[in-house]
Amino acid sequence: MTNILEIKNLHVEIEGKEILKGLNLEIKEGDIHTLMGPNGSGKSTLANVIMGHPKYQITQGEIIFQGEKINDLSPDEKAKLGVFMSFQYPQEIEGVNIRNFLRTAYQNVHGKISVMDFKKLIDEKAKILNLKDEFSDRYLNKGFSGGEKKKSEMLQLAILNPKLTILDETDSGLDIDALRSVAESINLLKEKNPKLTVIIITHYKRILEYIKPNKLSIMINGKIALEGSSDLVNHLEEKGYGWIEED
Ligand code: ADP
Ligand code: MG
């Protein structure tokens, strides 16, 4: 498989402080790639920069998505290319149900769709994810549990059908049932679309028991310090991050 994402010698600053310090990473199309590393190593910074968050400044290096340099694209332009990140919604959006919210998100990426056709699409995806049709009638995040928020994110993922999705600590704070449900959703979407590429940023081994990543990278101090198969996670559980040498 070809690389869907290539990051070359990436240096990124926020408010004049260098956070990413010459990071290199290659992600193959269809891979499930896990990214781990200590707090503050720059994982979220990397995710935000890939998405095009304006607060972060690329001072050197390249982000190449499907052969095209995307350093300077806006988050909107990146979404149109098929890059998605699971993000925290605003607390609640008064009077907006999930279906209307997702229709707007869909239209931003894929262009106009009628209310009827969108209803069909969302019902089909809800079915794949084992969600009740009524789920999309609910107001966005109103009274949602952590698990339900994640379900609406998974529905958004299914609807937008991106090429690359980044899940930044999506598993944090979930109980075991919610965690399993997120993992199952990813596996179902992956089954439907084997080319879906997923970057999972996590602190915990447990999500990796349900989603089998092909690769694991460990980030330390703004760089990828080690790359390997998902078995690496067992070393981490035993020894922490201290045994990995920084260069
Ligand atoms: P991780 O996700 O691996 O825990 P982050 O990317 O969130 O790491 O943070 C990396 C470093 O960047 C930390 O030292 C953090 O303090 C700093 N940082 C992140 N976001 C900001 C910000 N908005 N303003 C200032 N410093 C930030
Ligand atoms: Mg983080």
PDB file of C-alpha atoms in Angstrom, residues 13-185:
ATOM      1  CA  GLU A  13       5.950  26.284  17.308  1.00  0.00           C
ATOM      2  CA  ILE A  14       3.241  27.619  19.493  1.00  0.00           C
ATOM      3  CA  GLU A  15       3.652  31.122  20.867  1.00  0.00           C
ATOM      4  CA  GLY A  16       7.338  31.028  19.987  1.00  0.00           C
ATOM      5  CA  LYS A  17       7.988  27.736  21.780  1.00  0.00           C
ATOM      6  CA  GLU A  18       9.102  24.796  19.652  1.00  0.00           C
ATOM      7  CA  ILE A  19       6.928  21.741  20.320  1.00  0.00           C
ATOM      8  CA  LEU A  20       7.594  19.470  17.346  1.00  0.00           C
ATOM      9  CA  LYS A  21      11.313  19.182  16.729  1.00  0.00           C
ATOM     10  CA  GLY A  22      11.934  17.466  13.425  1.00  0.00           C
ATOM     11  CA  LEU A  23       9.265  14.807  13.398  1.00  0.00           C
ATOM     12  CA  ASN A  24       9.176  12.141  10.681  1.00  0.00           C
ATOM     13  CA  LEU A  25       6.240   9.796  10.203  1.00  0.00           C
ATOM     14  CA  GLU A  26       4.828   7.702   7.381  1.00  0.00           C
ATOM     15  CA  ILE A  27       1.345   6.256   7.472  1.00  0.00           C
ATOM     16  CA  LYS A  28       0.214   3.716   4.921  1.00  0.00           C
ATOM     17  CA  GLU A  29      -3.252   3.727   3.413  1.00  0.00           C
ATOM     18  CA  GLY A  30      -5.537   1.399   5.350  1.00  0.00           C
ATOM     19  CA  ASP A  31      -3.306   1.233   8.400  1.00  0.00           C
ATOM     20  CA  ILE A  32      -4.448   1.561  11.949  1.00  0.00           C
ATOM     21  CA  HIS A  33      -1.544   3.410  13.464  1.00  0.00           C
ATOM     22  CA  THR A  34      -1.304   4.014  17.187  1.00  0.00           C
ATOM     23  CA  LEU A  35       0.586   6.949  18.607  1.00  0.00           C
ATOM     24  CA  MET A  36       1.603   6.859  22.246  1.00  0.00           C
ATOM     25  CA  GLY A  37       3.936   8.920  24.382  1.00  0.00           C
ATOM     26  CA  PRO A  38       4.226  10.788  27.672  1.00  0.00           C
ATOM     27  CA  ASN A  39       2.073  13.806  28.483  1.00  0.00           C
ATOM     28  CA  GLY A  40       3.393  16.902  26.797  1.00  0.00           C
ATOM     29  CA  SER A  41       5.367  15.022  24.139  1.00  0.00           C
ATOM     30  CA  GLY A  42       3.382  16.791  21.414  1.00  0.00           C
ATOM     31  CA  LYS A  43       0.808  14.212  20.275  1.00  0.00           C
ATOM     32  CA  SER A  44      -2.155  16.586  20.287  1.00  0.00           C
ATOM     33  CA  THR A  45      -0.007  19.266  18.680  1.00  0.00           C
ATOM     34  CA  LEU A  46       0.742  16.865  15.849  1.00  0.00           C
ATOM     35  CA  ALA A  47      -2.955  16.003  15.441  1.00  0.00           C
ATOM     36  CA  ASN A  48      -3.929  19.674  15.432  1.00  0.00           C
ATOM     37  CA  VAL A  49      -1.248  20.582  12.930  1.00  0.00           C
ATOM     38  CA  ILE A  50      -2.290  17.796  10.573  1.00  0.00           C
ATOM     39  CA  MET A  51      -5.831  19.224  10.776  1.00  0.00           C
ATOM     40  CA  GLY A  52      -4.601  22.759  10.136  1.00  0.00           C
ATOM     41  CA  HIS A  53      -5.306  24.446  13.448  1.00  0.00           C
ATOM     42  CA  PRO A  54      -4.286  28.090  12.941  1.00  0.00           C
ATOM     43  CA  LYS A  55      -2.670  28.482  16.373  1.00  0.00           C
ATOM     44  CA  TYR A  56       0.288  26.295  15.454  1.00  0.00           C
ATOM     45  CA  GLN A  57       3.075  27.541  13.250  1.00  0.00           C
ATOM     46  CA  ILE A  58       5.013  25.236  10.977  1.00  0.00           C
ATOM     47  CA  THR A  59       8.546  26.630  10.842  1.00  0.00           C
ATOM     48  CA  GLN A  60      10.123  23.796   8.852  1.00  0.00           C
ATOM     49  CA  GLY A  61       9.204  20.555   7.149  1.00  0.00           C
ATOM     50  CA  GLU A  62       6.348  19.119   5.153  1.00  0.00           C
ATOM     51  CA  ILE A  63       3.018  17.407   5.646  1.00  0.00           C
ATOM     52  CA  ILE A  64       2.128  15.438   2.532  1.00  0.00           C
ATOM     53  CA  PHE A  65      -1.325  13.914   2.136  1.00  0.00           C
ATOM     54  CA  GLN A  66      -1.824  11.633  -0.867  1.00  0.00           C
ATOM     55  CA  GLY A  67       1.213  13.116  -2.522  1.00  0.00           C
ATOM     56  CA  GLU A  68       0.113  16.722  -2.045  1.00  0.00           C
ATOM     57  CA  LYS A  69       1.767  19.154   0.342  1.00  0.00           C
ATOM     58  CA  ILE A  70      -0.942  20.388   2.702  1.00  0.00           C
ATOM     59  CA  ASN A  71       1.064  22.572   5.128  1.00  0.00           C
ATOM     60  CA  ASP A  72      -0.888  25.701   4.274  1.00  0.00           C
ATOM     61  CA  LEU A  73      -4.404  24.370   3.740  1.00  0.00           C
ATOM     62  CA  SER A  74      -7.233  25.445   6.041  1.00  0.00           C
ATOM     63  CA  PRO A  75      -9.111  22.875   8.166  1.00  0.00           C
ATOM     64  CA  ASP A  76     -12.030  23.187   5.719  1.00  0.00           C
ATOM     65  CA  GLU A  77      -9.859  22.441   2.711  1.00  0.00           C
ATOM     66  CA  LYS A  78      -8.357  19.479   4.522  1.00  0.00           C
ATOM     67  CA  ALA A  79     -11.792  18.144   5.428  1.00  0.00           C
ATOM     68  CA  LYS A  80     -12.678  18.292   1.726  1.00  0.00           C
ATOM     69  CA  LEU A  81      -9.588  16.222   0.930  1.00  0.00           C
ATOM     70  CA  GLY A  82     -10.785  13.616   3.431  1.00  0.00           C
ATOM     71  CA  VAL A  83      -8.981  14.360   6.685  1.00  0.00           C
ATOM     72  CA  PHE A  84     -11.094  14.077   9.823  1.00  0.00           C
ATOM     73  CA  MET A  85     -10.394  14.512  13.484  1.00  0.00           C
ATOM     74  CA  SER A  86     -12.622  13.487  16.298  1.00  0.00           C
ATOM     75  CA  PHE A  87     -13.051  16.700  18.233  1.00  0.00           C
ATOM     76  CA  GLN A  88     -14.912  17.911  21.268  1.00  0.00           C
ATOM     77  CA  TYR A  89     -18.164  19.509  20.271  1.00  0.00           C
ATOM     78  CA  PRO A  90     -19.358  22.668  21.896  1.00  0.00           C
ATOM     79  CA  GLN A  91     -21.209  21.638  25.097  1.00  0.00           C
ATOM     80  CA  GLU A  92     -24.609  21.628  23.467  1.00  0.00           C
ATOM     81  CA  ILE A  93     -26.123  23.360  20.519  1.00  0.00           C
ATOM     82  CA  GLU A  94     -29.520  24.701  21.439  1.00  0.00           C
ATOM     83  CA  GLY A  95     -32.238  23.479  19.104  1.00  0.00           C
ATOM     84  CA  VAL A  96     -29.958  21.601  16.685  1.00  0.00           C
ATOM     85  CA  ASN A  97     -30.538  17.902  16.378  1.00  0.00           C
ATOM     86  CA  ILE A  98     -27.849  15.489  15.360  1.00  0.00           C
ATOM     87  CA  ARG A  99     -29.311  14.971  11.899  1.00  0.00           C
ATOM     88  CA  ASN A 100     -29.254  18.669  11.011  1.00  0.00           C
ATOM     89  CA  PHE A 101     -25.816  19.147  12.511  1.00  0.00           C
ATOM     90  CA  LEU A 102     -24.436  16.233  10.527  1.00  0.00           C
ATOM     91  CA  ARG A 103     -26.161  17.343   7.327  1.00  0.00           C
ATOM     92  CA  THR A 104     -24.388  20.690   7.566  1.00  0.00           C
ATOM     93  CA  ALA A 105     -21.069  18.933   8.228  1.00  0.00           C
ATOM     94  CA  TYR A 106     -21.717  16.585   5.289  1.00  0.00           C
ATOM     95  CA  GLN A 107     -22.573  19.424   2.915  1.00  0.00           C
ATOM     96  CA  ASN A 108     -19.412  21.303   3.864  1.00  0.00           C
ATOM     97  CA  VAL A 109     -17.373  18.357   2.661  1.00  0.00           C
ATOM     98  CA  HIS A 110     -19.415  16.645  -0.034  1.00  0.00           C
ATOM     99  CA  GLY A 111     -21.785  19.331  -1.354  1.00  0.00           C
ATOM    100  CA  LYS A 112     -25.563  19.601  -1.309  1.00  0.00           C
ATOM    101  CA  ILE A 113     -27.832  16.735  -0.304  1.00  0.00           C
ATOM    102  CA  SER A 114     -31.620  16.822   0.088  1.00  0.00           C
ATOM    103  CA  VAL A 115     -33.233  16.296   3.482  1.00  0.00           C
ATOM    104  CA  MET A 116     -34.772  13.048   2.244  1.00  0.00           C
ATOM    105  CA  ASP A 117     -31.558  11.635   0.838  1.00  0.00           C
ATOM    106  CA  PHE A 118     -29.685  12.610   3.952  1.00  0.00           C
ATOM    107  CA  LYS A 119     -32.268  10.874   6.123  1.00  0.00           C
ATOM    108  CA  LYS A 120     -31.644   7.721   4.085  1.00  0.00           C
ATOM    109  CA  LEU A 121     -27.891   8.048   4.438  1.00  0.00           C
ATOM    110  CA  ILE A 122     -27.985   8.642   8.171  1.00  0.00           C
ATOM    111  CA  ASP A 123     -30.404   5.769   8.792  1.00  0.00           C
ATOM    112  CA  GLU A 124     -28.165   3.441   6.814  1.00  0.00           C
ATOM    113  CA  LYS A 125     -25.078   4.473   8.795  1.00  0.00           C
ATOM    114  CA  ALA A 126     -26.934   4.364  12.122  1.00  0.00           C
ATOM    115  CA  LYS A 127     -27.889   0.798  11.277  1.00  0.00           C
ATOM    116  CA  ILE A 128     -24.273  -0.170  10.593  1.00  0.00           C
ATOM    117  CA  LEU A 129     -23.338   1.250  13.994  1.00  0.00           C
ATOM    118  CA  ASN A 130     -26.289  -0.394  15.748  1.00  0.00           C
ATOM    119  CA  LEU A 131     -27.816   2.947  16.696  1.00  0.00           C
ATOM    120  CA  LYS A 132     -31.558   3.437  16.833  1.00  0.00           C
ATOM    121  CA  ASP A 133     -33.019   5.710  14.122  1.00  0.00           C
ATOM    122  CA  GLU A 134     -34.296   8.017  16.868  1.00  0.00           C
ATOM    123  CA  PHE A 135     -30.737   8.709  17.967  1.00  0.00           C
ATOM    124  CA  SER A 136     -30.327  11.311  15.231  1.00  0.00           C
ATOM    125  CA  ASP A 137     -33.471  13.151  16.367  1.00  0.00           C
ATOM    126  CA  ARG A 138     -31.812  14.051  19.640  1.00  0.00           C
ATOM    127  CA  TYR A 139     -30.390  17.487  20.263  1.00  0.00           C
ATOM    128  CA  LEU A 140     -26.650  17.520  19.896  1.00  0.00           C
ATOM    129  CA  ASN A 141     -24.988  16.551  23.158  1.00  0.00           C
ATOM    130  CA  LYS A 142     -28.009  17.549  25.230  1.00  0.00           C
ATOM    131  CA  GLY A 143     -27.927  15.246  28.215  1.00  0.00           C
ATOM    132  CA  PHE A 144     -25.488  12.925  26.488  1.00  0.00           C
ATOM    133  CA  SER A 145     -23.319  10.566  28.467  1.00  0.00           C
ATOM    134  CA  GLY A 146     -19.648  10.311  27.538  1.00  0.00           C
ATOM    135  CA  GLY A 147     -20.473   7.155  25.618  1.00  0.00           C
ATOM    136  CA  GLU A 148     -23.316   8.816  23.692  1.00  0.00           C
ATOM    137  CA  LYS A 149     -21.077  11.721  22.705  1.00  0.00           C
ATOM    138  CA  LYS A 150     -18.666   9.202  21.265  1.00  0.00           C
ATOM    139  CA  LYS A 151     -21.485   7.450  19.443  1.00  0.00           C
ATOM    140  CA  SER A 152     -22.482  10.684  17.773  1.00  0.00           C
ATOM    141  CA  GLU A 153     -18.830  11.179  16.821  1.00  0.00           C
ATOM    142  CA  MET A 154     -18.703   7.704  15.322  1.00  0.00           C
ATOM    143  CA  LEU A 155     -21.878   8.492  13.394  1.00  0.00           C
ATOM    144  CA  GLN A 156     -20.232  11.657  12.134  1.00  0.00           C
ATOM    145  CA  LEU A 157     -17.235   9.606  11.058  1.00  0.00           C
ATOM    146  CA  ALA A 158     -19.486   7.150   9.214  1.00  0.00           C
ATOM    147  CA  ILE A 159     -21.370   9.967   7.463  1.00  0.00           C
ATOM    148  CA  LEU A 160     -18.340  11.988   6.400  1.00  0.00           C
ATOM    149  CA  ASN A 161     -16.469   8.870   5.285  1.00  0.00           C
ATOM    150  CA  PRO A 162     -13.012  10.458   5.415  1.00  0.00           C
ATOM    151  CA  LYS A 163      -9.831   8.836   4.133  1.00  0.00           C
ATOM    152  CA  LEU A 164      -7.851   9.580   7.265  1.00  0.00           C
ATOM    153  CA  THR A 165      -9.236   9.937  10.748  1.00  0.00           C
ATOM    154  CA  ILE A 166      -7.378  10.957  13.866  1.00  0.00           C
ATOM    155  CA  LEU A 167      -8.777   9.951  17.237  1.00  0.00           C
ATOM    156  CA  ASP A 168      -7.048  11.956  19.950  1.00  0.00           C
ATOM    157  CA  GLU A 169      -7.646  10.209  23.260  1.00  0.00           C
ATOM    158  CA  THR A 170     -11.139   9.282  22.211  1.00  0.00           C
ATOM    159  CA  ASP A 171     -10.955   6.491  24.775  1.00  0.00           C
ATOM    160  CA  SER A 172     -10.112   8.697  27.765  1.00  0.00           C
ATOM    161  CA  GLY A 173     -12.782   8.786  30.419  1.00  0.00           C
ATOM    162  CA  LEU A 174     -14.926   6.061  28.859  1.00  0.00           C
ATOM    163  CA  ASP A 175     -16.191   3.100  30.814  1.00  0.00           C
ATOM    164  CA  ILE A 176     -15.518  -0.323  29.426  1.00  0.00           C
ATOM    165  CA  ASP A 177     -18.843  -0.621  27.569  1.00  0.00           C
ATOM    166  CA  ALA A 178     -18.473   2.767  25.907  1.00  0.00           C
ATOM    167  CA  LEU A 179     -14.905   1.922  25.014  1.00  0.00           C
ATOM    168  CA  ARG A 180     -15.928  -1.347  23.447  1.00  0.00           C
ATOM    169  CA  SER A 181     -18.679   0.413  21.525  1.00  0.00           C
ATOM    170  CA  VAL A 182     -16.204   2.955  20.082  1.00  0.00           C
ATOM    171  CA  ALA A 183     -13.831   0.154  19.138  1.00  0.00           C
ATOM    172  CA  GLU A 184     -16.635  -1.855  17.531  1.00  0.00           C
ATOM    173  CA  SER A 185     -17.724   1.195  15.550  1.00  0.00           C
TER     174      SER A 185
END
